[in-house]
mmCIF file with all atom_site columns, C-alpha atoms in Angstrom:
data_model
loop_
_atom_site.group_PDB
_atom_site.id
_atom_site.type_symbol
_atom_site.label_atom_id
_atom_site.label_alt_id
_atom_site.label_comp_id
_atom_site.label_asym_id
_atom_site.label_entity_id
_atom_site.label_seq_id
_atom_site.pdbx_PDB_ins_code
_atom_site.Cartn_x
_atom_site.Cartn_y
_atom_site.Cartn_z
_atom_site.occupancy
_atom_site.B_iso_or_equiv
_atom_site.pdbx_formal_charge
_atom_site.auth_seq_id
_atom_site.auth_comp_id
_atom_site.auth_asym_id
_atom_site.auth_atom_id
_atom_site.pdbx_PDB_model_num
ATOM 1   C CA . MET A 1 1   ? 0.000  0.000   0.000   1.00 69.00 ? 1   MET A CA 1
ATOM 2   C CA . ILE A 1 2   ? 1.327  3.446   -0.919  1.00 77.00 ? 2   ILE A CA 1
ATOM 3   C CA . GLN A 1 3   ? 1.293  5.818   2.044   1.00 86.00 ? 3   GLN A CA 1
ATOM 4   C CA . ASN A 1 4   ? 1.563  9.619   2.194   1.00 89.00 ? 4   ASN A CA 1
ATOM 5   C CA . ARG A 1 5   ? 1.546  9.894   -1.618  1.00 87.00 ? 5   ARG A CA 1
ATOM 6   C CA . GLU A 1 6   ? -0.808 12.884  -1.769  1.00 88.00 ? 6   GLU A CA 1
ATOM 7   C CA . PRO A 1 7   ? 1.060  15.002  0.806   1.00 90.00 ? 7   PRO A CA 1
ATOM 8   C CA . PHE A 1 8   ? 4.329  14.120  -0.928  1.00 92.00 ? 8   PHE A CA 1
ATOM 9   C CA . LEU A 1 9   ? 3.029  15.173  -4.363  1.00 90.00 ? 9   LEU A CA 1
ATOM 10  C CA . GLN A 1 10  ? 1.414  18.275  -2.904  1.00 91.00 ? 10  GLN A CA 1
ATOM 11  C CA . THR A 1 11  ? 4.770  19.375  -1.502  1.00 93.00 ? 11  THR A CA 1
ATOM 12  C CA . ILE A 1 12  ? 6.437  18.953  -4.905  1.00 92.00 ? 12  ILE A CA 1
ATOM 13  C CA . ALA A 1 13  ? 3.593  20.800  -6.660  1.00 91.00 ? 13  ALA A CA 1
ATOM 14  C CA . ALA A 1 14  ? 3.913  23.680  -4.218  1.00 92.00 ? 14  ALA A CA 1
ATOM 15  C CA . ARG A 1 15  ? 7.658  23.937  -4.892  1.00 91.00 ? 15  ARG A CA 1
ATOM 16  C CA . LEU A 1 16  ? 6.855  24.081  -8.629  1.00 89.00 ? 16  LEU A CA 1
ATOM 17  C CA . GLY A 1 17  ? 4.375  26.894  -8.055  1.00 90.00 ? 17  GLY A CA 1
ATOM 18  C CA . ARG A 1 18  ? 1.241  24.833  -8.571  1.00 88.00 ? 18  ARG A CA 1
ATOM 19  C CA . SER A 1 19  ? -1.772 24.771  -6.289  1.00 89.00 ? 19  SER A CA 1
ATOM 20  C CA . VAL A 1 20  ? -2.452 21.077  -7.019  1.00 87.00 ? 20  VAL A CA 1
ATOM 21  C CA . PRO A 1 21  ? -0.345 18.248  -8.521  1.00 86.00 ? 21  PRO A CA 1
ATOM 22  C CA . SER A 1 22  ? -0.664 17.769  -12.271 1.00 82.00 ? 22  SER A CA 1
ATOM 23  C CA . LEU A 1 23  ? -2.449 14.485  -12.956 1.00 80.00 ? 23  LEU A CA 1
ATOM 24  C CA . THR A 1 24  ? -2.194 14.658  -16.752 1.00 83.00 ? 24  THR A CA 1
ATOM 25  C CA . LYS A 1 25  ? 0.730  12.947  -18.433 1.00 82.00 ? 25  LYS A CA 1
ATOM 26  C CA . PRO A 1 26  ? 2.522  15.575  -20.553 1.00 81.00 ? 26  PRO A CA 1
ATOM 27  C CA . ASP A 1 27  ? 2.992  14.990  -24.283 1.00 86.00 ? 27  ASP A CA 1
ATOM 28  C CA . ARG A 1 28  ? 6.575  14.220  -25.240 1.00 85.00 ? 28  ARG A CA 1
ATOM 29  C CA . ASN A 1 29  ? 7.011  14.705  -28.960 1.00 89.00 ? 29  ASN A CA 1
ATOM 30  C CA . TRP A 1 30  ? 10.757 14.250  -29.090 1.00 89.00 ? 30  TRP A CA 1
ATOM 31  C CA . LYS A 1 31  ? 12.344 15.407  -32.327 1.00 89.00 ? 31  LYS A CA 1
ATOM 32  C CA . HIS A 1 32  ? 15.255 13.005  -32.048 1.00 90.00 ? 32  HIS A CA 1
ATOM 33  C CA . LEU A 1 33  ? 15.262 9.471   -30.647 1.00 90.00 ? 33  LEU A CA 1
ATOM 34  C CA . PRO A 1 34  ? 18.895 8.382   -31.024 1.00 90.00 ? 34  PRO A CA 1
ATOM 35  C CA . GLN A 1 35  ? 18.409 5.382   -28.772 1.00 90.00 ? 35  GLN A CA 1
ATOM 36  C CA . HIS A 1 36  ? 16.346 3.765   -31.523 1.00 90.00 ? 36  HIS A CA 1
ATOM 37  C CA . GLU A 1 37  ? 18.787 4.636   -34.308 1.00 92.00 ? 37  GLU A CA 1
ATOM 38  C CA . VAL A 1 38  ? 22.076 3.190   -33.053 1.00 93.00 ? 38  VAL A CA 1
ATOM 39  C CA . LEU A 1 39  ? 22.805 -0.143  -34.776 1.00 95.00 ? 39  LEU A CA 1
ATOM 40  C CA . LYS A 1 40  ? 19.140 -0.485  -35.776 1.00 90.00 ? 40  LYS A CA 1
ATOM 41  C CA . ASP A 1 41  ? 19.991 -1.821  -39.248 1.00 93.00 ? 41  ASP A CA 1
ATOM 42  C CA . ALA A 1 42  ? 22.951 -3.952  -38.214 1.00 96.00 ? 42  ALA A CA 1
ATOM 43  C CA . SER A 1 43  ? 22.870 -7.591  -39.244 1.00 97.00 ? 43  SER A CA 1
ATOM 44  C CA . MET A 1 44  ? 23.528 -10.317 -36.659 1.00 97.00 ? 44  MET A CA 1
ATOM 45  C CA . GLU A 1 45  ? 27.067 -10.792 -37.962 1.00 96.00 ? 45  GLU A CA 1
ATOM 46  C CA . GLU A 1 46  ? 27.672 -7.048  -37.673 1.00 97.00 ? 46  GLU A CA 1
ATOM 47  C CA . LEU A 1 47  ? 26.385 -7.113  -34.084 1.00 98.00 ? 47  LEU A CA 1
ATOM 48  C CA . ILE A 1 48  ? 28.724 -9.999  -33.285 1.00 97.00 ? 48  ILE A CA 1
ATOM 49  C CA . GLU A 1 49  ? 31.623 -7.984  -34.694 1.00 97.00 ? 49  GLU A CA 1
ATOM 50  C CA . VAL A 1 50  ? 30.626 -5.021  -32.492 1.00 97.00 ? 50  VAL A CA 1
ATOM 51  C CA . LEU A 1 51  ? 30.485 -7.388  -29.523 1.00 97.00 ? 51  LEU A CA 1
ATOM 52  C CA . ARG A 1 52  ? 33.895 -8.821  -30.390 1.00 97.00 ? 52  ARG A CA 1
ATOM 53  C CA . GLU A 1 53  ? 35.484 -5.372  -30.546 1.00 97.00 ? 53  GLU A CA 1
ATOM 54  C CA . GLN A 1 54  ? 33.863 -4.323  -27.276 1.00 96.00 ? 54  GLN A CA 1
ATOM 55  C CA . CYS A 1 55  ? 35.139 -7.461  -25.543 1.00 96.00 ? 55  CYS A CA 1
ATOM 56  C CA . LEU A 1 56  ? 38.670 -6.227  -26.264 1.00 96.00 ? 56  LEU A CA 1
ATOM 57  C CA . ASN A 1 57  ? 37.858 -3.001  -24.412 1.00 93.00 ? 57  ASN A CA 1
ATOM 58  C CA . ILE A 1 58  ? 36.401 -4.733  -21.362 1.00 93.00 ? 58  ILE A CA 1
ATOM 59  C CA . HIS A 1 59  ? 39.189 -7.294  -20.968 1.00 93.00 ? 59  HIS A CA 1
ATOM 60  C CA . THR A 1 60  ? 36.921 -10.223 -21.748 1.00 96.00 ? 60  THR A CA 1
ATOM 61  C CA . THR A 1 61  ? 37.773 -13.249 -23.866 1.00 97.00 ? 61  THR A CA 1
ATOM 62  C CA . LEU A 1 62  ? 35.196 -14.076 -26.544 1.00 98.00 ? 62  LEU A CA 1
ATOM 63  C CA . LYS A 1 63  ? 35.022 -17.577 -27.982 1.00 98.00 ? 63  LYS A CA 1
ATOM 64  C CA . ARG A 1 64  ? 32.656 -18.785 -30.698 1.00 97.00 ? 64  ARG A CA 1
ATOM 65  C CA . CYS A 1 65  ? 31.410 -22.317 -31.153 1.00 98.00 ? 65  CYS A CA 1
ATOM 66  C CA . THR A 1 66  ? 28.455 -24.476 -32.125 1.00 97.00 ? 66  THR A CA 1
ATOM 67  C CA . GLN A 1 67  ? 26.251 -26.410 -29.696 1.00 97.00 ? 67  GLN A CA 1
ATOM 68  C CA . GLN A 1 68  ? 28.169 -29.546 -30.575 1.00 97.00 ? 68  GLN A CA 1
ATOM 69  C CA . GLN A 1 69  ? 31.492 -27.892 -29.803 1.00 98.00 ? 69  GLN A CA 1
ATOM 70  C CA . LEU A 1 70  ? 30.298 -26.185 -26.609 1.00 98.00 ? 70  LEU A CA 1
ATOM 71  C CA . PRO A 1 71  ? 31.096 -28.991 -24.091 1.00 98.00 ? 71  PRO A CA 1
ATOM 72  C CA . GLU A 1 72  ? 34.690 -29.154 -25.309 1.00 98.00 ? 72  GLU A CA 1
ATOM 73  C CA . ILE A 1 73  ? 35.118 -25.370 -25.341 1.00 98.00 ? 73  ILE A CA 1
ATOM 74  C CA . LEU A 1 74  ? 33.549 -24.988 -21.893 1.00 98.00 ? 74  LEU A CA 1
ATOM 75  C CA . ASN A 1 75  ? 35.743 -27.730 -20.441 1.00 98.00 ? 75  ASN A CA 1
ATOM 76  C CA . GLU A 1 76  ? 38.808 -26.170 -22.046 1.00 98.00 ? 76  GLU A CA 1
ATOM 77  C CA . THR A 1 77  ? 37.958 -22.774 -20.559 1.00 98.00 ? 77  THR A CA 1
ATOM 78  C CA . ILE A 1 78  ? 37.374 -24.147 -17.045 1.00 98.00 ? 78  ILE A CA 1
ATOM 79  C CA . ALA A 1 79  ? 40.651 -26.082 -17.258 1.00 98.00 ? 79  ALA A CA 1
ATOM 80  C CA . ASP A 1 80  ? 42.514 -22.967 -18.404 1.00 98.00 ? 80  ASP A CA 1
ATOM 81  C CA . TYR A 1 81  ? 41.204 -21.213 -15.296 1.00 97.00 ? 81  TYR A CA 1
ATOM 82  C CA . GLY A 1 82  ? 42.700 -23.990 -13.186 1.00 97.00 ? 82  GLY A CA 1
ATOM 83  C CA . GLY A 1 83  ? 39.648 -26.194 -12.690 1.00 97.00 ? 83  GLY A CA 1
ATOM 84  C CA . GLY A 1 84  ? 38.726 -26.574 -9.042  1.00 97.00 ? 84  GLY A CA 1
ATOM 85  C CA . ARG A 1 85  ? 35.287 -25.808 -7.698  1.00 97.00 ? 85  ARG A CA 1
ATOM 86  C CA . VAL A 1 86  ? 32.643 -24.902 -10.261 1.00 98.00 ? 86  VAL A CA 1
ATOM 87  C CA . ILE A 1 87  ? 29.204 -23.451 -9.523  1.00 97.00 ? 87  ILE A CA 1
ATOM 88  C CA . TYR A 1 88  ? 26.451 -22.930 -12.056 1.00 97.00 ? 88  TYR A CA 1
ATOM 89  C CA . SER A 1 89  ? 22.855 -21.781 -12.052 1.00 95.00 ? 89  SER A CA 1
ATOM 90  C CA . ASN A 1 90  ? 19.792 -24.014 -12.014 1.00 96.00 ? 90  ASN A CA 1
ATOM 91  C CA . ASP A 1 91  ? 19.069 -23.072 -15.607 1.00 96.00 ? 91  ASP A CA 1
ATOM 92  C CA . PRO A 1 92  ? 17.346 -25.758 -17.739 1.00 96.00 ? 92  PRO A CA 1
ATOM 93  C CA . ARG A 1 93  ? 19.280 -24.520 -20.767 1.00 97.00 ? 93  ARG A CA 1
ATOM 94  C CA . PHE A 1 94  ? 22.438 -26.189 -19.405 1.00 97.00 ? 94  PHE A CA 1
ATOM 95  C CA . GLU A 1 95  ? 20.789 -29.569 -19.970 1.00 97.00 ? 95  GLU A CA 1
ATOM 96  C CA . VAL A 1 96  ? 19.587 -28.541 -23.423 1.00 97.00 ? 96  VAL A CA 1
ATOM 97  C CA . LEU A 1 97  ? 23.154 -27.540 -24.292 1.00 97.00 ? 97  LEU A CA 1
ATOM 98  C CA . ASN A 1 98  ? 24.466 -30.885 -22.986 1.00 96.00 ? 98  ASN A CA 1
ATOM 99  C CA . VAL A 1 99  ? 27.125 -29.387 -20.730 1.00 97.00 ? 99  VAL A CA 1
ATOM 100 C CA . LEU A 1 100 ? 26.164 -30.989 -17.400 1.00 97.00 ? 100 LEU A CA 1
ATOM 101 C CA . PRO A 1 101 ? 28.733 -33.812 -17.938 1.00 97.00 ? 101 PRO A CA 1
ATOM 102 C CA . VAL A 1 102 ? 31.407 -31.105 -18.112 1.00 98.00 ? 102 VAL A CA 1
ATOM 103 C CA . PHE A 1 103 ? 30.566 -29.884 -14.604 1.00 98.00 ? 103 PHE A CA 1
ATOM 104 C CA . GLU A 1 104 ? 30.656 -33.462 -13.300 1.00 97.00 ? 104 GLU A CA 1
ATOM 105 C CA . GLN A 1 105 ? 34.386 -33.603 -14.083 1.00 97.00 ? 105 GLN A CA 1
ATOM 106 C CA . TYR A 1 106 ? 34.989 -31.038 -11.329 1.00 97.00 ? 106 TYR A CA 1
ATOM 107 C CA . GLU A 1 107 ? 33.893 -30.464 -7.761  1.00 98.00 ? 107 GLU A CA 1
ATOM 108 C CA . HIS A 1 108 ? 30.655 -28.722 -8.585  1.00 97.00 ? 108 HIS A CA 1
ATOM 109 C CA . LEU A 1 109 ? 27.384 -27.363 -7.237  1.00 97.00 ? 109 LEU A CA 1
ATOM 110 C CA . LYS A 1 110 ? 24.183 -26.368 -8.988  1.00 97.00 ? 110 LYS A CA 1
ATOM 111 C CA . TRP A 1 111 ? 22.836 -23.203 -7.356  1.00 96.00 ? 111 TRP A CA 1
ATOM 112 C CA . GLN A 1 112 ? 19.294 -24.004 -6.293  1.00 94.00 ? 112 GLN A CA 1
ATOM 113 C CA . SER A 1 113 ? 16.949 -22.781 -3.611  1.00 94.00 ? 113 SER A CA 1
ATOM 114 C CA . VAL A 1 114 ? 16.971 -26.027 -1.601  1.00 95.00 ? 114 VAL A CA 1
ATOM 115 C CA . ASN A 1 115 ? 20.676 -25.492 -0.840  1.00 95.00 ? 115 ASN A CA 1
ATOM 116 C CA . GLY A 1 116 ? 19.942 -22.343 1.150   1.00 94.00 ? 116 GLY A CA 1
ATOM 117 C CA . LYS A 1 117 ? 23.064 -20.608 2.454   1.00 95.00 ? 117 LYS A CA 1
ATOM 118 C CA . GLY A 1 118 ? 25.103 -23.519 1.115   1.00 96.00 ? 118 GLY A CA 1
ATOM 119 C CA . ASN A 1 119 ? 24.954 -21.828 -2.286  1.00 96.00 ? 119 ASN A CA 1
ATOM 120 C CA . ILE A 1 120 ? 26.813 -18.764 -1.042  1.00 95.00 ? 120 ILE A CA 1
ATOM 121 C CA . ASP A 1 121 ? 29.258 -20.811 1.038   1.00 96.00 ? 121 ASP A CA 1
ATOM 122 C CA . PHE A 1 122 ? 30.204 -22.841 -2.059  1.00 97.00 ? 122 PHE A CA 1
ATOM 123 C CA . ALA A 1 123 ? 30.319 -19.774 -4.330  1.00 96.00 ? 123 ALA A CA 1
ATOM 124 C CA . GLU A 1 124 ? 32.729 -18.042 -1.937  1.00 95.00 ? 124 GLU A CA 1
ATOM 125 C CA . GLN A 1 125 ? 35.212 -20.890 -2.396  1.00 95.00 ? 125 GLN A CA 1
ATOM 126 C CA . ALA A 1 126 ? 34.466 -21.581 -6.079  1.00 97.00 ? 126 ALA A CA 1
ATOM 127 C CA . ASN A 1 127 ? 37.077 -20.955 -8.720  1.00 97.00 ? 127 ASN A CA 1
ATOM 128 C CA . VAL A 1 128 ? 34.626 -20.692 -11.629 1.00 97.00 ? 128 VAL A CA 1
ATOM 129 C CA . GLY A 1 129 ? 31.014 -19.541 -11.904 1.00 97.00 ? 129 GLY A CA 1
ATOM 130 C CA . VAL A 1 130 ? 29.017 -20.326 -15.054 1.00 97.00 ? 130 VAL A CA 1
ATOM 131 C CA . VAL A 1 131 ? 25.810 -18.629 -16.196 1.00 97.00 ? 131 VAL A CA 1
ATOM 132 C CA . ILE A 1 132 ? 23.774 -18.250 -19.392 1.00 97.00 ? 132 ILE A CA 1
ATOM 133 C CA . SER A 1 133 ? 22.962 -14.746 -20.601 1.00 97.00 ? 133 SER A CA 1
ATOM 134 C CA . ASN A 1 134 ? 19.290 -13.773 -20.915 1.00 96.00 ? 134 ASN A CA 1
ATOM 135 C CA . VAL A 1 135 ? 20.017 -10.804 -23.151 1.00 97.00 ? 135 VAL A CA 1
ATOM 136 C CA . THR A 1 136 ? 23.385 -9.709  -24.560 1.00 98.00 ? 136 THR A CA 1
ATOM 137 C CA . LEU A 1 137 ? 24.069 -6.078  -25.488 1.00 97.00 ? 137 LEU A CA 1
ATOM 138 C CA . ALA A 1 138 ? 26.472 -5.882  -28.436 1.00 97.00 ? 138 ALA A CA 1
ATOM 139 C CA . GLU A 1 139 ? 27.245 -2.176  -28.086 1.00 96.00 ? 139 GLU A CA 1
ATOM 140 C CA . SER A 1 140 ? 28.644 -2.442  -24.564 1.00 95.00 ? 140 SER A CA 1
ATOM 141 C CA . GLY A 1 141 ? 29.529 -6.139  -24.366 1.00 96.00 ? 141 GLY A CA 1
ATOM 142 C CA . THR A 1 142 ? 27.075 -6.572  -21.508 1.00 96.00 ? 142 THR A CA 1
ATOM 143 C CA . ILE A 1 143 ? 25.170 -9.660  -20.422 1.00 97.00 ? 143 ILE A CA 1
ATOM 144 C CA . MET A 1 144 ? 21.861 -9.411  -18.581 1.00 97.00 ? 144 MET A CA 1
ATOM 145 C CA . LEU A 1 145 ? 20.877 -11.890 -15.877 1.00 96.00 ? 145 LEU A CA 1
ATOM 146 C CA . GLN A 1 146 ? 17.536 -12.043 -14.115 1.00 94.00 ? 146 GLN A CA 1
ATOM 147 C CA . THR A 1 147 ? 18.159 -13.397 -10.651 1.00 93.00 ? 147 THR A CA 1
ATOM 148 C CA . SER A 1 148 ? 15.810 -15.798 -8.883  1.00 93.00 ? 148 SER A CA 1
ATOM 149 C CA . PRO A 1 149 ? 16.006 -18.414 -6.117  1.00 93.00 ? 149 PRO A CA 1
ATOM 150 C CA . GLU A 1 150 ? 17.520 -20.693 -8.798  1.00 93.00 ? 150 GLU A CA 1
ATOM 151 C CA . VAL A 1 151 ? 19.910 -18.096 -10.263 1.00 92.00 ? 151 VAL A CA 1
ATOM 152 C CA . GLY A 1 152 ? 21.660 -16.413 -7.373  1.00 92.00 ? 152 GLY A CA 1
ATOM 153 C CA . ARG A 1 153 ? 22.869 -12.834 -7.590  1.00 89.00 ? 153 ARG A CA 1
ATOM 154 C CA . THR A 1 154 ? 26.315 -13.624 -6.211  1.00 90.00 ? 154 THR A CA 1
ATOM 155 C CA . LEU A 1 155 ? 26.900 -16.555 -8.561  1.00 90.00 ? 155 LEU A CA 1
ATOM 156 C CA . SER A 1 156 ? 28.698 -14.215 -10.959 1.00 87.00 ? 156 SER A CA 1
ATOM 157 C CA . PHE A 1 157 ? 30.372 -12.085 -8.275  1.00 89.00 ? 157 PHE A CA 1
ATOM 158 C CA . LEU A 1 158 ? 32.026 -14.424 -5.785  1.00 94.00 ? 158 LEU A CA 1
ATOM 159 C CA . PRO A 1 159 ? 34.017 -16.944 -7.894  1.00 96.00 ? 159 PRO A CA 1
ATOM 160 C CA . GLU A 1 160 ? 37.411 -15.714 -9.063  1.00 95.00 ? 160 GLU A CA 1
ATOM 161 C CA . ASN A 1 161 ? 36.621 -16.549 -12.680 1.00 96.00 ? 161 ASN A CA 1
ATOM 162 C CA . SER A 1 162 ? 33.359 -16.146 -14.542 1.00 97.00 ? 162 SER A CA 1
ATOM 163 C CA . ILE A 1 163 ? 32.077 -17.787 -17.715 1.00 98.00 ? 163 ILE A CA 1
ATOM 164 C CA . ALA A 1 164 ? 28.938 -16.629 -19.511 1.00 97.00 ? 164 ALA A CA 1
ATOM 165 C CA . ILE A 1 165 ? 27.405 -18.725 -22.257 1.00 98.00 ? 165 ILE A CA 1
ATOM 166 C CA . ILE A 1 166 ? 25.830 -16.425 -24.812 1.00 98.00 ? 166 ILE A CA 1
ATOM 167 C CA . PRO A 1 167 ? 23.114 -17.795 -27.088 1.00 98.00 ? 167 PRO A CA 1
ATOM 168 C CA . LYS A 1 168 ? 23.391 -16.056 -30.433 1.00 97.00 ? 168 LYS A CA 1
ATOM 169 C CA . SER A 1 169 ? 19.638 -15.472 -30.265 1.00 97.00 ? 169 SER A CA 1
ATOM 170 C CA . SER A 1 170 ? 20.147 -13.380 -27.103 1.00 97.00 ? 170 SER A CA 1
ATOM 171 C CA . ILE A 1 171 ? 22.199 -10.678 -28.864 1.00 98.00 ? 171 ILE A CA 1
ATOM 172 C CA . VAL A 1 172 ? 20.543 -7.275  -29.299 1.00 97.00 ? 172 VAL A CA 1
ATOM 173 C CA . PRO A 1 173 ? 22.073 -3.954  -30.374 1.00 97.00 ? 173 PRO A CA 1
ATOM 174 C CA . ARG A 1 174 ? 21.989 -2.098  -27.058 1.00 96.00 ? 174 ARG A CA 1
ATOM 175 C CA . MET A 1 175 ? 20.185 -1.197  -23.835 1.00 96.00 ? 175 MET A CA 1
ATOM 176 C CA . THR A 1 176 ? 17.146 0.087   -25.746 1.00 95.00 ? 176 THR A CA 1
ATOM 177 C CA . GLN A 1 177 ? 16.283 -3.390  -26.984 1.00 96.00 ? 177 GLN A CA 1
ATOM 178 C CA . ALA A 1 178 ? 17.075 -4.975  -23.601 1.00 96.00 ? 178 ALA A CA 1
ATOM 179 C CA . ALA A 1 179 ? 14.569 -2.638  -21.933 1.00 95.00 ? 179 ALA A CA 1
ATOM 180 C CA . GLN A 1 180 ? 12.009 -3.487  -24.610 1.00 94.00 ? 180 GLN A CA 1
ATOM 181 C CA . TYR A 1 181 ? 12.605 -7.192  -23.913 1.00 95.00 ? 181 TYR A CA 1
ATOM 182 C CA . LEU A 1 182 ? 11.914 -6.679  -20.214 1.00 95.00 ? 182 LEU A CA 1
ATOM 183 C CA . ARG A 1 183 ? 8.719  -4.740  -20.927 1.00 93.00 ? 183 ARG A CA 1
ATOM 184 C CA . GLU A 1 184 ? 7.431  -7.678  -22.971 1.00 94.00 ? 184 GLU A CA 1
ATOM 185 C CA . GLN A 1 185 ? 7.977  -10.229 -20.188 1.00 93.00 ? 185 GLN A CA 1
ATOM 186 C CA . SER A 1 186 ? 5.019  -11.400 -18.077 1.00 92.00 ? 186 SER A CA 1
ATOM 187 C CA . HIS A 1 187 ? 7.341  -11.631 -15.064 1.00 90.00 ? 187 HIS A CA 1
ATOM 188 C CA . VAL A 1 188 ? 10.447 -9.600  -14.376 1.00 92.00 ? 188 VAL A CA 1
ATOM 189 C CA . SER A 1 189 ? 12.895 -10.359 -11.598 1.00 92.00 ? 189 SER A CA 1
ATOM 190 C CA . SER A 1 190 ? 13.189 -7.924  -8.695  1.00 90.00 ? 190 SER A CA 1
ATOM 191 C CA . CYS A 1 191 ? 16.952 -7.963  -9.280  1.00 93.00 ? 191 CYS A CA 1
ATOM 192 C CA . ILE A 1 192 ? 18.377 -7.654  -12.783 1.00 96.00 ? 192 ILE A CA 1
ATOM 193 C CA . ASN A 1 193 ? 22.142 -7.607  -13.253 1.00 95.00 ? 193 ASN A CA 1
ATOM 194 C CA . PHE A 1 194 ? 23.870 -6.041  -16.241 1.00 96.00 ? 194 PHE A CA 1
ATOM 195 C CA . ILE A 1 195 ? 27.437 -7.373  -16.233 1.00 95.00 ? 195 ILE A CA 1
ATOM 196 C CA . THR A 1 196 ? 30.127 -5.956  -18.506 1.00 94.00 ? 196 THR A CA 1
ATOM 197 C CA . GLY A 1 197 ? 33.226 -8.094  -18.251 1.00 92.00 ? 197 GLY A CA 1
ATOM 198 C CA . PRO A 1 198 ? 35.275 -8.717  -15.093 1.00 93.00 ? 198 PRO A CA 1
ATOM 199 C CA . SER A 1 199 ? 35.180 -6.324  -12.171 1.00 88.00 ? 199 SER A CA 1
ATOM 200 C CA . ASN A 1 200 ? 37.248 -3.185  -12.514 1.00 82.00 ? 200 ASN A CA 1
ATOM 201 C CA . SER A 1 201 ? 37.692 0.224   -10.996 1.00 80.00 ? 201 SER A CA 1
ATOM 202 C CA . ALA A 1 202 ? 39.295 3.527   -11.930 1.00 77.00 ? 202 ALA A CA 1
ATOM 203 C CA . ASP A 1 203 ? 38.385 5.337   -8.723  1.00 77.00 ? 203 ASP A CA 1
ATOM 204 C CA . ILE A 1 204 ? 42.012 6.004   -7.780  1.00 77.00 ? 204 ILE A CA 1
ATOM 205 C CA . GLU A 1 205 ? 43.658 8.593   -10.047 1.00 78.00 ? 205 GLU A CA 1
ATOM 206 C CA . MET A 1 206 ? 41.636 7.294   -13.033 1.00 76.00 ? 206 MET A CA 1
ATOM 207 C CA . ASN A 1 207 ? 43.952 4.319   -13.380 1.00 78.00 ? 207 ASN A CA 1
ATOM 208 C CA . LEU A 1 208 ? 41.959 1.290   -14.519 1.00 76.00 ? 208 LEU A CA 1
ATOM 209 C CA . VAL A 1 209 ? 42.535 -1.801  -12.411 1.00 78.00 ? 209 VAL A CA 1
ATOM 210 C CA . VAL A 1 210 ? 40.840 -5.016  -13.541 1.00 78.00 ? 210 VAL A CA 1
ATOM 211 C CA . GLY A 1 211 ? 39.781 -7.582  -10.974 1.00 74.00 ? 211 GLY A CA 1
ATOM 212 C CA . VAL A 1 212 ? 39.498 -5.390  -7.889  1.00 74.00 ? 212 VAL A CA 1
ATOM 213 C CA . HIS A 1 213 ? 36.455 -7.172  -6.496  1.00 77.00 ? 213 HIS A CA 1
ATOM 214 C CA . GLY A 1 214 ? 34.357 -9.909  -7.997  1.00 81.00 ? 214 GLY A CA 1
ATOM 215 C CA . PRO A 1 215 ? 35.623 -12.018 -10.883 1.00 92.00 ? 215 PRO A CA 1
ATOM 216 C CA . VAL A 1 216 ? 39.187 -11.306 -11.973 1.00 93.00 ? 216 VAL A CA 1
ATOM 217 C CA . ARG A 1 217 ? 38.797 -12.919 -15.387 1.00 95.00 ? 217 ARG A CA 1
ATOM 218 C CA . MET A 1 218 ? 35.785 -13.452 -17.630 1.00 96.00 ? 218 MET A CA 1
ATOM 219 C CA . THR A 1 219 ? 35.057 -15.388 -20.803 1.00 98.00 ? 219 THR A CA 1
ATOM 220 C CA . TYR A 1 220 ? 32.028 -15.188 -23.062 1.00 98.00 ? 220 TYR A CA 1
ATOM 221 C CA . ILE A 1 221 ? 31.272 -18.326 -25.090 1.00 98.00 ? 221 ILE A CA 1
ATOM 222 C CA . LEU A 1 222 ? 29.022 -17.452 -28.017 1.00 98.00 ? 222 LEU A CA 1
ATOM 223 C CA . VAL A 1 223 ? 26.937 -20.407 -29.228 1.00 98.00 ? 223 VAL A CA 1
ATOM 224 C CA . GLU A 1 224 ? 26.244 -19.687 -32.864 1.00 95.00 ? 224 GLU A CA 1
ATOM 225 C CA . ASP A 1 225 ? 23.331 -22.086 -33.383 1.00 93.00 ? 225 ASP A CA 1
ATOM 226 C CA . TYR A 1 226 ? 21.367 -21.540 -30.185 1.00 93.00 ? 226 TYR A CA 1
#
């Protein structure tokens, strides 16, 4: 229930010189809408090229493969990160992509609600976290994850290394299309994460440091036929 809305709006109206709050939505006839123009005519291959170039800027490795090649590429990537503990989300697409046998080669845990705090305890000690992108923004090299009891928020933050599987069908030009995607969903998570490569910071003297907190390294694996 919303409380104190009317007094709150009345205070704002008074500060704007109005006797009562305006209840009519103003017309917005914008002359320019650049957010709809950027990359609007780009083909999928052109978007992938934009994504590839952006991955260079965000210190993220981009690999391309088919569904058939994915288990081998995923295993290779986990091994390159040193193996160890692997945690992944309770996402049914992992089974569709036939990568569950890869996880079974390592000490692993599927993040799921029945594990309770055990999910976070395992993630804290995990070497690799693996997720599947819901929407992928080519312009910024960003993946979008909708968290849920089966897809924990910290799954991509706590392990030292992070791997995101990117279905080719999830690639859109930019944030504009990602927002449109969310508006079309019947249910939207209360926590949506937009992740652009490994953690980094330039807070101190504008010097970029990669891997300050959260994952130190990140790999995107683009599945071309999914």
